[in-house]
Tab-separated table of C-alpha atoms in Angstrom:
chain	number	residue	atom	x	y	z
P	163	MET	CA	-71.751	-92.188	190.764
P	164	LYS	CA	-69.946	-89.670	193.401
P	165	SER	CA	-73.191	-87.812	193.640
P	166	LEU	CA	-75.831	-90.788	194.268
P	167	LEU	CA	-73.428	-91.860	197.055
P	168	ILE	CA	-73.523	-88.352	198.817
P	169	LEU	CA	-77.466	-88.552	198.248
P	170	SER	CA	-77.408	-91.609	199.982
P	171	ILE	CA	-75.140	-90.932	202.825
P	172	ARG	CA	-77.639	-87.516	202.911
P	173	LYS	CA	-80.773	-89.837	203.580
P	174	LEU	CA	-78.881	-92.053	205.739
P	175	SER	CA	-78.178	-88.777	208.023
P	176	VAL	CA	-81.681	-87.257	207.574
P	177	GLY	CA	-82.540	-90.920	209.549
P	178	GLY	CA	-80.169	-90.394	212.440
P	179	LYS	CA	-76.790	-91.881	211.480
P	180	MET	CA	-74.099	-89.041	211.669
P	181	GLN	CA	-72.671	-87.714	208.440
P	182	LYS	CA	-68.801	-86.553	208.979
P	183	TYR	CA	-66.849	-84.340	206.595
P	184	ASP	CA	-63.442	-83.219	206.610
P	185	GLY	CA	-62.422	-79.463	206.981
P	186	ARG	CA	-64.230	-76.667	209.593
P	187	LEU	CA	-67.744	-76.223	209.945
P	188	MET	CA	-68.669	-73.230	208.429
P	189	TYR	CA	-66.923	-74.265	204.996
P	190	LYS	CA	-69.255	-76.875	204.930
P	191	LEU	CA	-72.652	-74.263	204.501
P	192	ARG	CA	-73.288	-75.969	201.186
P	193	GLU	CA	-73.430	-79.003	202.511
P	194	PHE	CA	-75.342	-78.241	205.061
P	195	TYR	CA	-77.927	-76.118	202.832
P	196	ASP	CA	-78.048	-79.329	201.048
P	197	THR	CA	-78.920	-81.456	203.703
P	198	VAL	CA	-81.574	-79.195	205.150
P	199	ASN	CA	-83.031	-79.109	201.621
P	200	ASP	CA	-83.245	-82.973	201.513
P	201	TYR	CA	-84.723	-83.308	204.837
P	202	TYR	CA	-87.896	-80.790	204.135
P	203	SER	CA	-88.234	-82.767	200.565
P	204	SER	CA	-88.247	-85.948	202.465
P	205	MET	CA	-91.135	-84.298	204.681
P	206	GLU	CA	-92.974	-82.668	201.760
P	207	TYR	CA	-93.107	-86.303	200.071
P	208	GLN	CA	-94.604	-88.281	203.123
P	209	ARG	CA	-97.003	-85.011	203.525
P	210	GLU	CA	-98.270	-85.221	200.252
P	211	LEU	CA	-98.559	-88.911	200.288
P	212	ILE	CA	-101.225	-88.811	202.926
P	213	LYS	CA	-102.739	-85.618	202.092
P	214	ASP	CA	-106.154	-87.154	201.538
P	215	LYS	CA	-105.784	-88.813	205.280
P	216	ILE	CA	-104.756	-85.629	206.887
P	217	SER	CA	-107.909	-83.706	205.414
P	218	GLU	CA	-110.153	-86.075	207.176
P	219	LEU	CA	-109.088	-84.906	210.565
P	220	ASN	CA	-111.692	-83.227	212.335
P	221	LYS	CA	-110.870	-79.387	212.832
P	222	PHE	CA	-112.568	-76.704	214.308
P	223	ARG	CA	-112.532	-72.841	213.837
P	224	VAL	CA	-112.987	-69.796	216.528
P	225	GLU	CA	-114.458	-66.640	214.745
P	226	VAL	CA	-112.946	-64.072	216.315
P	227	SER	CA	-114.365	-60.394	216.052
P	228	GLU	CA	-112.501	-57.290	217.090
P	229	LYS	CA	-112.342	-57.685	220.867
P	230	TRP	CA	-113.188	-61.087	221.297
P	231	HIS	CA	-110.458	-62.053	223.302
P	232	LEU	CA	-111.448	-59.804	226.103
P	233	ASN	CA	-114.963	-61.489	226.057
P	234	VAL	CA	-113.660	-64.966	226.071
P	235	LEU	CA	-111.303	-63.902	229.148
P	236	ASP	CA	-113.138	-61.540	231.272
P	237	ASP	CA	-113.303	-62.580	234.682
P	238	LYS	CA	-111.053	-65.727	233.804
P	239	ARG	CA	-108.603	-66.534	236.231
P	240	VAL	CA	-105.474	-67.358	234.596
P	241	VAL	CA	-101.936	-68.432	235.699
P	242	GLY	CA	-98.802	-68.597	234.043
P	243	VAL	CA	-95.618	-70.412	235.831
P	244	ASP	CA	-91.976	-70.405	233.506
P	245	GLY	CA	-88.403	-70.802	234.837
P	246	SER	CA	-85.269	-69.682	234.271
P	247	GLN	CA	-81.673	-71.180	235.654
P	248	ILE	CA	-77.851	-70.551	235.803
P	249	MET	CA	-75.966	-73.881	235.492
P	250	PRO	CA	-73.170	-74.651	237.718
P	251	LEU	CA	-70.377	-72.582	236.894
P	252	LYS	CA	-67.588	-74.962	237.238
P	253	GLU	CA	-65.332	-72.252	235.513
P	254	VAL	CA	-64.830	-69.773	238.059
P	255	GLY	CA	-64.964	-73.034	240.752
P	256	ILE	CA	-68.772	-72.912	241.696
P	257	PRO	CA	-70.115	-76.188	241.733
P	258	ILE	CA	-73.680	-74.578	242.309
P	259	GLY	CA	-76.510	-73.632	240.095
P	260	GLY	CA	-79.268	-71.389	240.504
P	261	ILE	CA	-83.152	-71.783	239.531
P	262	GLN	CA	-85.763	-68.771	239.779
P	263	VAL	CA	-89.430	-69.464	239.015
P	264	ALA	CA	-92.310	-66.795	238.623
P	265	LYS	CA	-95.716	-67.568	238.887
P	266	LEU	CA	-98.418	-64.690	237.659
P	267	VAL	CA	-101.784	-65.198	238.608
P	268	ILE	CA	-104.157	-62.542	236.550
P	269	ILE	CA	-108.004	-61.693	237.006
P	270	HIS	CA	-108.639	-60.770	233.482
P	271	GLY	CA	-111.063	-57.740	232.934
P	272	LYS	CA	-110.708	-57.402	237.024
P	273	GLY	CA	-107.076	-55.783	236.962
P	274	ASP	CA	-106.315	-58.322	239.548
P	275	TYR	CA	-102.989	-59.780	239.906
P	276	LYS	CA	-100.306	-61.570	241.789
P	277	ILE	CA	-96.534	-62.295	240.827
P	278	GLN	CA	-94.675	-64.694	242.986
P	279	HIS	CA	-90.987	-65.544	242.833
P	280	TYR	CA	-89.308	-69.071	243.885
P	281	SER	CA	-85.846	-69.934	243.954
P	282	ALA	CA	-83.356	-72.444	244.549
P	283	PHE	CA	-79.787	-73.871	244.539
P	284	ALA	CA	-78.738	-77.074	242.894
P	285	GLY	CA	-75.487	-78.597	243.138
P	286	ILE	CA	-73.664	-80.246	240.037
P	287	GLU	CA	-74.579	-83.681	241.245
P	288	GLU	CA	-78.197	-83.018	240.632
P	289	ASN	CA	-80.256	-82.373	237.366
P	290	ILE	CA	-81.003	-78.694	237.499
P	291	SER	CA	-83.827	-78.942	234.371
P	292	LEU	CA	-85.313	-81.878	236.471
P	293	LEU	CA	-85.736	-79.342	239.852
P	294	ARG	CA	-86.728	-76.543	237.815
P	295	PHE	CA	-89.656	-78.385	236.433
P	296	LYS	CA	-90.581	-79.897	239.165
P	297	MET	CA	-90.595	-76.374	241.035
P	298	GLU	CA	-92.826	-75.409	238.272
P	299	ILE	CA	-95.029	-78.017	239.196
P	300	ASP	CA	-95.427	-77.144	242.341
P	301	ALA	CA	-96.493	-73.938	241.864
P	302	LEU	CA	-98.811	-74.722	239.861
P	303	LEU	CA	-100.120	-77.400	242.043
P	304	ASP	CA	-100.837	-74.444	244.595
P	305	GLU	CA	-103.376	-73.053	242.751
P	306	MET	CA	-105.655	-75.927	241.765
P	307	ASP	CA	-108.697	-74.451	242.577
P	308	GLY	CA	-111.354	-76.062	240.161
P	309	LYS	CA	-111.891	-72.663	238.685
P	310	SER	CA	-108.380	-71.405	237.261
P	311	TRP	CA	-106.958	-71.595	234.119
P	312	LEU	CA	-103.300	-73.234	234.615
P	313	PHE	CA	-100.787	-72.733	231.806
P	314	PHE	CA	-97.341	-74.459	231.661
P	315	ASP	CA	-94.673	-73.473	229.061
P	316	GLY	CA	-93.870	-77.087	227.769
P	317	SER	CA	-94.846	-80.637	227.209
P	318	LEU	CA	-97.064	-82.965	229.741
P	319	SER	CA	-96.301	-85.773	227.928
P	320	SER	CA	-93.226	-88.131	229.123
P	321	THR	CA	-92.171	-88.627	225.681
P	322	PHE	CA	-89.576	-86.025	226.010
P	323	THR	CA	-87.896	-88.057	228.245
P	324	ALA	CA	-87.112	-90.843	226.162
P	325	ASP	CA	-83.543	-90.384	225.971
P	326	MET	CA	-82.802	-89.853	229.411
P	327	SER	CA	-81.626	-92.229	232.603
P	328	ASP	CA	-84.527	-94.402	233.885
P	329	ARG	CA	-83.913	-92.651	237.362
P	330	LEU	CA	-84.914	-88.997	235.638
P	331	ARG	CA	-87.672	-90.936	233.638
P	332	GLU	CA	-89.296	-92.151	236.602
P	333	GLU	CA	-89.011	-88.461	238.219
P	334	TYR	CA	-90.297	-86.564	235.202
P	335	ALA	CA	-92.888	-89.185	234.604
P	336	GLU	CA	-93.860	-89.062	238.773
P	337	SER	CA	-94.562	-85.379	238.956
P	338	ILE	CA	-96.631	-85.157	235.282
P	339	LYS	CA	-98.840	-88.297	236.939
P	340	PHE	CA	-99.250	-86.172	240.363
P	341	ILE	CA	-100.469	-82.785	238.506
P	342	ILE	CA	-102.521	-84.659	236.030
P	343	LYS	CA	-104.450	-86.592	238.742
P	344	ALA	CA	-104.512	-83.154	240.925
P	345	SER	CA	-106.109	-81.369	237.685
P	346	LYS	CA	-108.506	-84.311	237.349
P	347	LYS	CA	-109.422	-84.283	241.290
P	348	THR	CA	-109.786	-80.440	241.476
P	349	GLU	CA	-111.417	-80.642	237.760
P	350	THR	CA	-108.895	-77.632	237.572
P	351	PRO	CA	-107.845	-77.394	233.518
P	352	LEU	CA	-104.173	-77.434	232.455
P	353	ILE	CA	-102.344	-76.456	229.416
P	354	GLY	CA	-99.155	-77.723	228.439
P	355	TYR	CA	-98.473	-74.985	225.839
P	356	VAL	CA	-95.603	-76.514	223.275
P	357	ASP	CA	-94.704	-73.547	221.112
P	358	ARG	CA	-92.661	-75.601	218.710
P	359	SER	CA	-93.651	-79.513	218.602
P	360	TYR	CA	-91.452	-82.238	217.376
P	361	ALA	CA	-94.238	-85.063	217.997
P	362	LYS	CA	-94.907	-87.405	215.576
P	363	ASP	CA	-98.139	-88.695	217.508
P	364	ILE	CA	-100.654	-88.310	214.598
P	365	ALA	CA	-97.742	-88.823	211.889
P	366	LYS	CA	-97.036	-92.417	213.432
P	367	ASN	CA	-100.537	-93.469	213.418
P	368	ILE	CA	-100.857	-92.663	209.768
P	369	GLY	CA	-97.507	-94.731	208.975
P	370	VAL	CA	-95.212	-92.111	208.131
P	371	ASN	CA	-92.042	-90.434	209.862
P	372	VAL	CA	-92.793	-86.281	209.864
P	373	TYR	CA	-93.529	-84.051	212.433
P	374	ASP	CA	-96.915	-83.336	212.971
P	375	SER	CA	-96.866	-79.721	213.340
P	376	TYR	CA	-95.567	-79.831	209.894
P	377	LEU	CA	-98.053	-82.062	208.704
P	378	LEU	CA	-100.730	-79.675	209.751
P	379	ASN	CA	-99.201	-76.762	208.806
P	380	GLN	CA	-100.950	-76.638	205.015
P	381	THR	CA	-104.293	-77.872	206.746
P	382	LEU	CA	-104.973	-75.670	209.125
P	383	SER	CA	-105.665	-72.003	208.342
P	384	PHE	CA	-105.478	-69.123	210.868
P	385	MET	CA	-107.616	-69.544	214.257
P	386	ASP	CA	-108.134	-73.353	213.231
P	387	TYR	CA	-107.549	-76.238	215.709
P	388	THR	CA	-107.643	-80.267	215.470
P	389	GLU	CA	-109.800	-82.196	217.466
P	390	MET	CA	-108.263	-83.730	220.553
P	391	PHE	CA	-106.593	-87.040	220.524
P	392	GLU	CA	-105.788	-89.272	223.611
P	393	LEU	CA	-102.141	-90.073	223.738
P	394	GLU	CA	-101.805	-93.562	224.320
P	395	ARG	CA	-100.525	-95.032	227.627
P	396	GLU	CA	-100.883	-91.307	228.801
P	397	GLU	CA	-103.733	-89.738	231.194
P	398	ILE	CA	-103.275	-86.936	228.296
P	399	CYS	CA	-104.931	-85.968	225.438
P	400	PHE	CA	-103.524	-83.256	222.842
P	401	SER	CA	-104.403	-80.977	219.740
P	402	TYR	CA	-102.412	-78.429	217.142
P	403	LEU	CA	-103.626	-74.717	216.806
P	404	LYS	CA	-103.019	-72.474	214.437
P	405	VAL	CA	-102.383	-69.472	216.459
P	406	ASN	CA	-100.217	-67.320	214.445
P	407	PRO	CA	-98.648	-68.140	210.765
P	408	GLY	CA	-96.002	-69.970	211.733
P	409	GLN	CA	-96.396	-73.774	212.092
P	410	PRO	CA	-99.288	-74.988	214.472
P	411	VAL	CA	-98.267	-75.052	218.088
P	412	ARG	CA	-99.321	-77.839	220.369
P	413	ILE	CA	-101.586	-78.181	223.547
P	414	GLU	CA	-101.532	-81.473	225.882
P	415	CYS	CA	-104.313	-81.557	228.944
P	416	PRO	CA	-105.251	-83.888	231.353
P	417	LEU	CA	-107.682	-86.544	229.534
P	418	TRP	CA	-110.969	-85.130	231.385
P	419	MET	CA	-110.375	-81.570	229.556
P	420	ARG	CA	-111.366	-83.593	226.280
P	421	ASP	CA	-114.867	-82.635	227.235
P	422	ILE	CA	-114.425	-78.616	227.797
P	423	GLN	CA	-111.473	-78.944	224.251
P	424	HIS	CA	-113.650	-75.757	222.798
P	425	GLU	CA	-113.779	-73.756	225.685
P	426	ALA	CA	-109.587	-74.710	226.116
P	427	ALA	CA	-108.878	-73.715	222.758
P	428	SER	CA	-110.750	-70.326	223.178
P	429	ILE	CA	-108.414	-69.545	225.838
P	430	VAL	CA	-105.389	-70.255	224.405
P	431	PHE	CA	-106.284	-68.497	221.012
P	432	ALA	CA	-107.552	-65.410	223.548
P	433	GLU	CA	-104.702	-65.628	225.276
P	434	CYS	CA	-102.356	-65.553	222.351
P	435	LEU	CA	-104.309	-62.694	220.402
P	436	LEU	CA	-103.669	-60.387	224.340
P	437	GLY	CA	-99.766	-61.100	224.196
P	438	SER	CA	-97.633	-58.659	222.817
P	439	THR	CA	-96.852	-60.715	219.312
P	440	LYS	CA	-100.063	-61.863	219.083
P	441	GLY	CA	-99.252	-65.412	219.178
P	442	TYR	CA	-97.845	-66.457	221.846
P	443	PRO	CA	-100.241	-66.801	225.129
P	444	TYR	CA	-99.474	-63.267	227.424
P	445	VAL	CA	-99.620	-64.976	230.702
P	446	LEU	CA	-96.972	-67.105	229.750
P	447	GLU	CA	-94.944	-64.216	228.200
P	448	ARG	CA	-95.560	-62.656	231.364
P	449	ALA	CA	-94.272	-65.230	233.494
P	450	HIS	CA	-91.643	-66.040	231.445
P	451	GLU	CA	-90.444	-62.014	231.428
P	452	CYS	CA	-90.723	-61.958	235.401
P	453	SER	CA	-88.479	-65.605	235.860
P	454	LYS	CA	-85.926	-64.563	233.315
P	455	ILE	CA	-82.242	-64.113	235.106
P	456	SER	CA	-80.414	-61.312	232.985
P	457	ASN	CA	-77.122	-61.171	231.672
P	458	GLU	CA	-76.380	-58.654	234.140
P	459	GLU	CA	-77.576	-60.340	237.107
P	460	LYS	CA	-75.446	-63.669	235.812
P	461	ASN	CA	-72.685	-61.936	235.407
P	462	ASP	CA	-72.927	-60.409	238.907
P	463	PHE	CA	-73.808	-63.795	240.409
P	464	ARG	CA	-70.169	-65.007	238.776
P	465	ARG	CA	-68.550	-61.808	240.340
P	466	LEU	CA	-69.808	-62.514	243.793
P	467	PHE	CA	-69.222	-66.181	244.043
P	468	SER	CA	-66.022	-66.948	242.230
P	469	ARG	CA	-63.414	-69.013	243.848
P	470	ASP	CA	-61.064	-71.107	241.795
P	471	ILE	CA	-61.167	-69.689	238.273
P	472	SER	CA	-60.490	-72.900	235.962
P	473	PHE	CA	-56.832	-71.760	233.474
P	474	LYS	CA	-58.497	-73.700	230.618
P	475	TRP	CA	-61.720	-71.270	230.910
P	476	ILE	CA	-59.124	-68.416	230.805
P	477	CYS	CA	-57.770	-69.794	227.561
P	478	LYS	CA	-61.030	-69.643	225.815
P	479	VAL	CA	-62.117	-66.500	226.878
P	480	LYS	CA	-58.882	-64.234	226.977
G	346	MET	CA	-88.574	-53.359	248.097
G	347	VAL	CA	-85.218	-54.017	247.081
G	348	VAL	CA	-82.037	-53.498	245.589
G	349	LEU	CA	-82.144	-53.423	242.247
G	350	ARG	CA	-79.148	-52.189	240.074
G	351	VAL	CA	-75.661	-51.319	242.053
G	352	LEU	CA	-74.311	-48.188	240.286
G	353	ASN	CA	-70.854	-48.159	242.067
G	354	HIS	CA	-69.657	-48.161	245.834
G	355	ARG	CA	-71.578	-44.943	246.481
G	356	GLU	CA	-74.914	-45.106	244.828
G	357	LEU	CA	-77.746	-47.944	244.044
G	358	GLU	CA	-81.241	-47.871	242.566
G	359	ALA	CA	-84.064	-49.919	244.327
G	360	GLU	CA	-88.014	-49.830	243.728
G	361	ILE	CA	-88.959	-48.766	246.734
G	362	ASP	CA	-92.337	-46.326	247.984
G	363	PHE	CA	-90.334	-43.821	249.597
G	364	CYS	CA	-89.602	-40.022	248.958
G	365	VAL	CA	-86.631	-37.701	247.891
G	366	GLY	CA	-84.896	-37.280	250.967
G	367	ASP	CA	-86.028	-40.175	253.119
G	368	PHE	CA	-83.309	-42.417	255.311
G	369	ILE	CA	-83.096	-45.908	253.969
G	370	LYS	CA	-81.003	-49.346	255.439
G	371	ILE	CA	-79.880	-51.724	253.850
G	372	GLY	CA	-78.013	-54.792	256.598
G	373	ASP	CA	-76.017	-52.204	258.413
G	374	VAL	CA	-75.770	-49.935	255.468
G	375	ILE	CA	-77.242	-46.173	255.742
G	376	GLY	CA	-78.499	-44.248	252.806
G	377	LEU	CA	-80.334	-41.029	251.654
G	378	VAL	CA	-82.867	-41.372	248.457
G	379	THR	CA	-81.584	-38.623	246.340
G	380	SER	CA	-83.760	-38.700	243.283
G	381	ILE	CA	-87.069	-41.154	242.108
G	382	TYR	CA	-87.951	-41.637	238.424
G	383	GLN	CA	-90.853	-43.543	236.775
G	384	GLU	CA	-89.472	-46.598	234.401
G	385	GLU	CA	-91.365	-46.072	230.710
G	386	PRO	CA	-95.077	-48.549	231.367
G	387	GLU	CA	-94.815	-52.010	229.685
G	388	TYR	CA	-97.923	-51.802	228.163
G	389	ILE	CA	-97.649	-49.712	225.185
G	390	ARG	CA	-96.286	-53.164	223.741
G	391	TYR	CA	-99.204	-54.465	224.491
G	392	MET	CA	-101.495	-52.134	223.751
G	393	GLY	CA	-102.485	-52.577	219.513
G	394	ASN	CA	-106.484	-51.897	219.250
G	395	LEU	CA	-106.711	-52.128	223.044
G	396	GLU	CA	-108.038	-48.855	225.325
G	397	LYS	CA	-106.190	-47.887	228.277
G	398	GLU	CA	-109.041	-48.640	230.332
G	399	GLU	CA	-109.248	-52.130	229.014
G	400	VAL	CA	-105.358	-52.594	229.052
G	401	LYS	CA	-105.756	-51.863	232.657
G	402	LYS	CA	-108.227	-54.259	233.622
G	403	PHE	CA	-107.002	-57.514	231.131
G	404	LEU	CA	-103.000	-56.825	231.690
G	405	PRO	CA	-103.008	-55.137	234.951
G	406	ASP	CA	-99.285	-56.780	236.016
G	407	VAL	CA	-97.832	-54.346	233.064
G	408	PHE	CA	-99.918	-51.503	233.415
G	409	LYS	CA	-98.088	-50.426	236.843
G	410	ALA	CA	-94.680	-48.792	235.961
G	411	ARG	CA	-92.052	-48.979	238.290
G	412	ARG	CA	-90.508	-46.246	240.631
G	413	ILE	CA	-87.098	-46.449	241.020
G	414	ALA	CA	-85.198	-44.266	243.696
G	415	LYS	CA	-81.667	-43.199	243.481
G	416	CYS	CA	-80.069	-44.068	246.606
G	417	LEU	CA	-76.692	-42.804	248.115
G	418	LEU	CA	-75.203	-44.516	250.968
G	419	LEU	CA	-73.373	-42.660	253.294
G	420	CYS	CA	-72.187	-44.535	256.185
G	421	THR	CA	-73.144	-47.947	258.441
G	422	GLU	CA	-75.254	-47.616	261.619
G	423	ASN	CA	-71.708	-46.940	263.686
G	424	LEU	CA	-71.284	-43.965	261.004
G	425	GLU	CA	-68.224	-45.682	259.771
G	426	ASP	CA	-67.253	-45.727	255.480
G	427	VAL	CA	-69.027	-48.068	253.928
G	428	THR	CA	-67.182	-50.663	253.059
G	429	LYS	CA	-69.349	-53.497	252.034
G	430	ILE	CA	-71.289	-52.710	249.239
G	431	PRO	CA	-75.384	-53.749	249.504
G	432	LYS	CA	-76.003	-56.752	246.413
G	433	VAL	CA	-78.972	-57.038	244.029
G	434	GLY	CA	-82.167	-58.247	245.535
G	435	ASP	CA	-80.807	-56.949	249.546
G	436	LYS	CA	-84.133	-55.598	251.254
G	437	VAL	CA	-84.466	-51.811	251.798
G	438	GLU	CA	-85.982	-50.534	254.695
G	439	LYS	CA	-87.203	-46.822	255.580
G	440	VAL	CA	-84.934	-45.951	258.607
G	441	GLU	CA	-87.675	-44.642	261.767
G	442	ASP	CA	-86.764	-41.585	263.532
G	443	GLU	CA	-86.005	-43.267	266.373
G	444	GLU	CA	-83.188	-45.160	265.276
G	445	LEU	CA	-81.822	-42.219	263.201
G	446	ARG	CA	-81.647	-40.226	266.311
G	447	GLN	CA	-79.691	-43.016	267.820
G	448	ILE	CA	-77.247	-43.312	264.669
G	449	HIS	CA	-76.802	-39.416	265.000
G	450	TYR	CA	-76.984	-38.740	268.804
G	451	ASN	CA	-75.223	-41.437	270.848
G	452	GLY	CA	-73.993	-39.339	273.935
G	453	GLU	CA	-72.440	-36.303	271.082
G	454	PHE	CA	-73.439	-35.829	267.712
G	455	LYS	CA	-71.937	-36.754	265.089
G	456	ILE	CA	-72.990	-35.807	261.309
G	457	PRO	CA	-69.317	-37.369	259.538
G	458	TYR	CA	-70.908	-37.877	255.787
G	459	LEU	CA	-72.041	-34.025	255.170
G	460	ILE	CA	-68.953	-32.970	253.661
G	461	PRO	CA	-68.636	-35.411	251.227
G	462	LEU	CA	-72.867	-35.040	250.427
G	463	LEU	CA	-72.643	-31.898	249.785
G	464	GLU	CA	-70.291	-32.351	246.264
G	465	LYS	CA	-73.032	-34.855	245.601
G	466	VAL	CA	-76.509	-33.829	245.843
G	467	GLU	CA	-78.372	-31.175	245.769
G	468	ILE	CA	-79.293	-28.101	248.177
G	469	PRO	CA	-82.360	-29.016	248.599
G	470	ILE	CA	-81.693	-32.557	249.284
G	471	ILE	CA	-79.141	-31.014	252.413
G	472	ARG	CA	-81.598	-28.557	253.336
G	473	ALA	CA	-84.251	-31.062	253.789
G	474	LEU	CA	-82.180	-33.864	255.423
G	475	ILE	CA	-80.686	-30.769	258.398
G	476	LEU	CA	-84.171	-30.223	258.751
G	477	LYS	CA	-84.993	-33.889	259.619
G	478	ILE	CA	-82.055	-34.184	261.727
G	479	MET	CA	-82.655	-30.917	263.573
G	480	GLU	CA	-86.579	-32.618	264.429
G	481	ILE	CA	-85.759	-35.972	265.598
G	482	ILE	CA	-82.463	-34.307	267.903
G	483	PRO	CA	-84.222	-30.760	268.491
G	484	GLU	CA	-80.847	-30.420	271.128
G	485	GLU	CA	-78.966	-29.615	268.233
G	486	LYS	CA	-81.140	-26.882	266.711
G	487	ASP	CA	-78.917	-24.179	266.968
G	488	LEU	CA	-75.390	-26.049	265.923
G	489	LEU	CA	-77.722	-27.429	262.863
G	490	GLU	CA	-79.397	-23.972	261.896
G	491	ILE	CA	-76.115	-22.446	261.750
G	492	ILE	CA	-74.489	-25.250	259.842
G	493	LEU	CA	-77.732	-24.957	257.201
G	494	ALA	CA	-77.010	-21.122	256.974
G	495	GLU	CA	-74.022	-21.504	256.108
G	496	ILE	CA	-74.204	-24.415	253.315
G	497	GLU	CA	-76.630	-21.657	252.132
G	498	TYR	CA	-74.658	-18.833	252.267
G	499	SER	CA	-71.619	-20.516	250.975
G	500	ARG	CA	-73.589	-21.640	247.649
G	501	MET	CA	-75.189	-17.852	247.606
G	502	ARG	CA	-71.465	-16.865	247.013
G	503	GLY	CA	-70.627	-19.142	244.145
G	504	VAL	CA	-73.634	-17.400	242.078
G	505	GLU	CA	-73.026	-14.310	240.012
G	506	LEU	CA	-75.527	-11.576	240.634
């Protein structure tokens, strides 16, 4: 009876309700392990139920020879943007944080490149993640030249804003709409690269509650990719690509790019093969490297600007 | 060309294209390039089955290794002790000859940082520095020649033959 009860509670917790336990978290590793197993069993069960439907999805494959990726990228102008941030340092009396965005432009095969940095400060009352997002979008907007391939590290769909306030949701949506429109107008390919996607668009369409990337993990082999699907109510389409042995990654593009989806997939695969891990786009890996604020820099920032130290914080760190 | 790392209150590292013995300026602080090293190029991580030439063409941003210059802070523009230490990201400029002359020769010749510098850097760098000052302040050539000879002689006395 007791075990049945626990099982039903675990099922509920998978569905989103919180299960509380008495005692310290680290003594609950067994329960955590069981919860994870139940969670995956449930997803596995649902995946098995719709196995046939999944295998009916259109999928494609790129055939790769030794230096295929160099041929694909030769003469292509590729742009990657990423950012990092320092949250407001409340503990040391600074209600202001910082944002650093880096843009890397490379013309593959020509040996040309440029790196640009942008930075800004933001008060505690502002949403730093939103400001960073806007700065990254702005950096890409400057490159809408009709021939570059633009990479954004993250989603272009507004579904990730679902739990946010109306104001934030609107601001994100406005930025996204703006860049999608600019991409369409200038015919500049734009790729939102989501390395770990928890979207459920395909799954919901079929009628199950599983992540798409999990659903497709066994269907797609290395170098396979799905057709482009249109995202309802948004001018966006998406596809899943198996760029590495892990779960498929998701790319999101403006709807007009459906016509060049195979070229887009080739560019993404080629960029991944160029990266140091052979499984993540080179241009984003480097943009991340350039935008990163190191711990050393963060500490310098704190040291230089600290004012009134919080005694609560001293209690925590002593 | 910016400050990359502040090592202590007297030394810092900067990404600059200057030479050992060049004078630099960060705000109102004057310094001297004392050594240069090259960071290990990042392209090794990306090579895989690519030739070096392919890396240069396709991954140009990792091909170039940064040249890092270690700089010693000497004094301020007014030849006073450095009390305000430059920060990471501060702009580094080369001090032009005319400005260098004005700093050291404003009515009378002054080079107050020389003695502490002797304990910090190698003789060839000191020699280059004195020769440089001799070139831009020819009026003090005789005095500087004596200083240079004295430095070299005192070092020779320390060598057991």
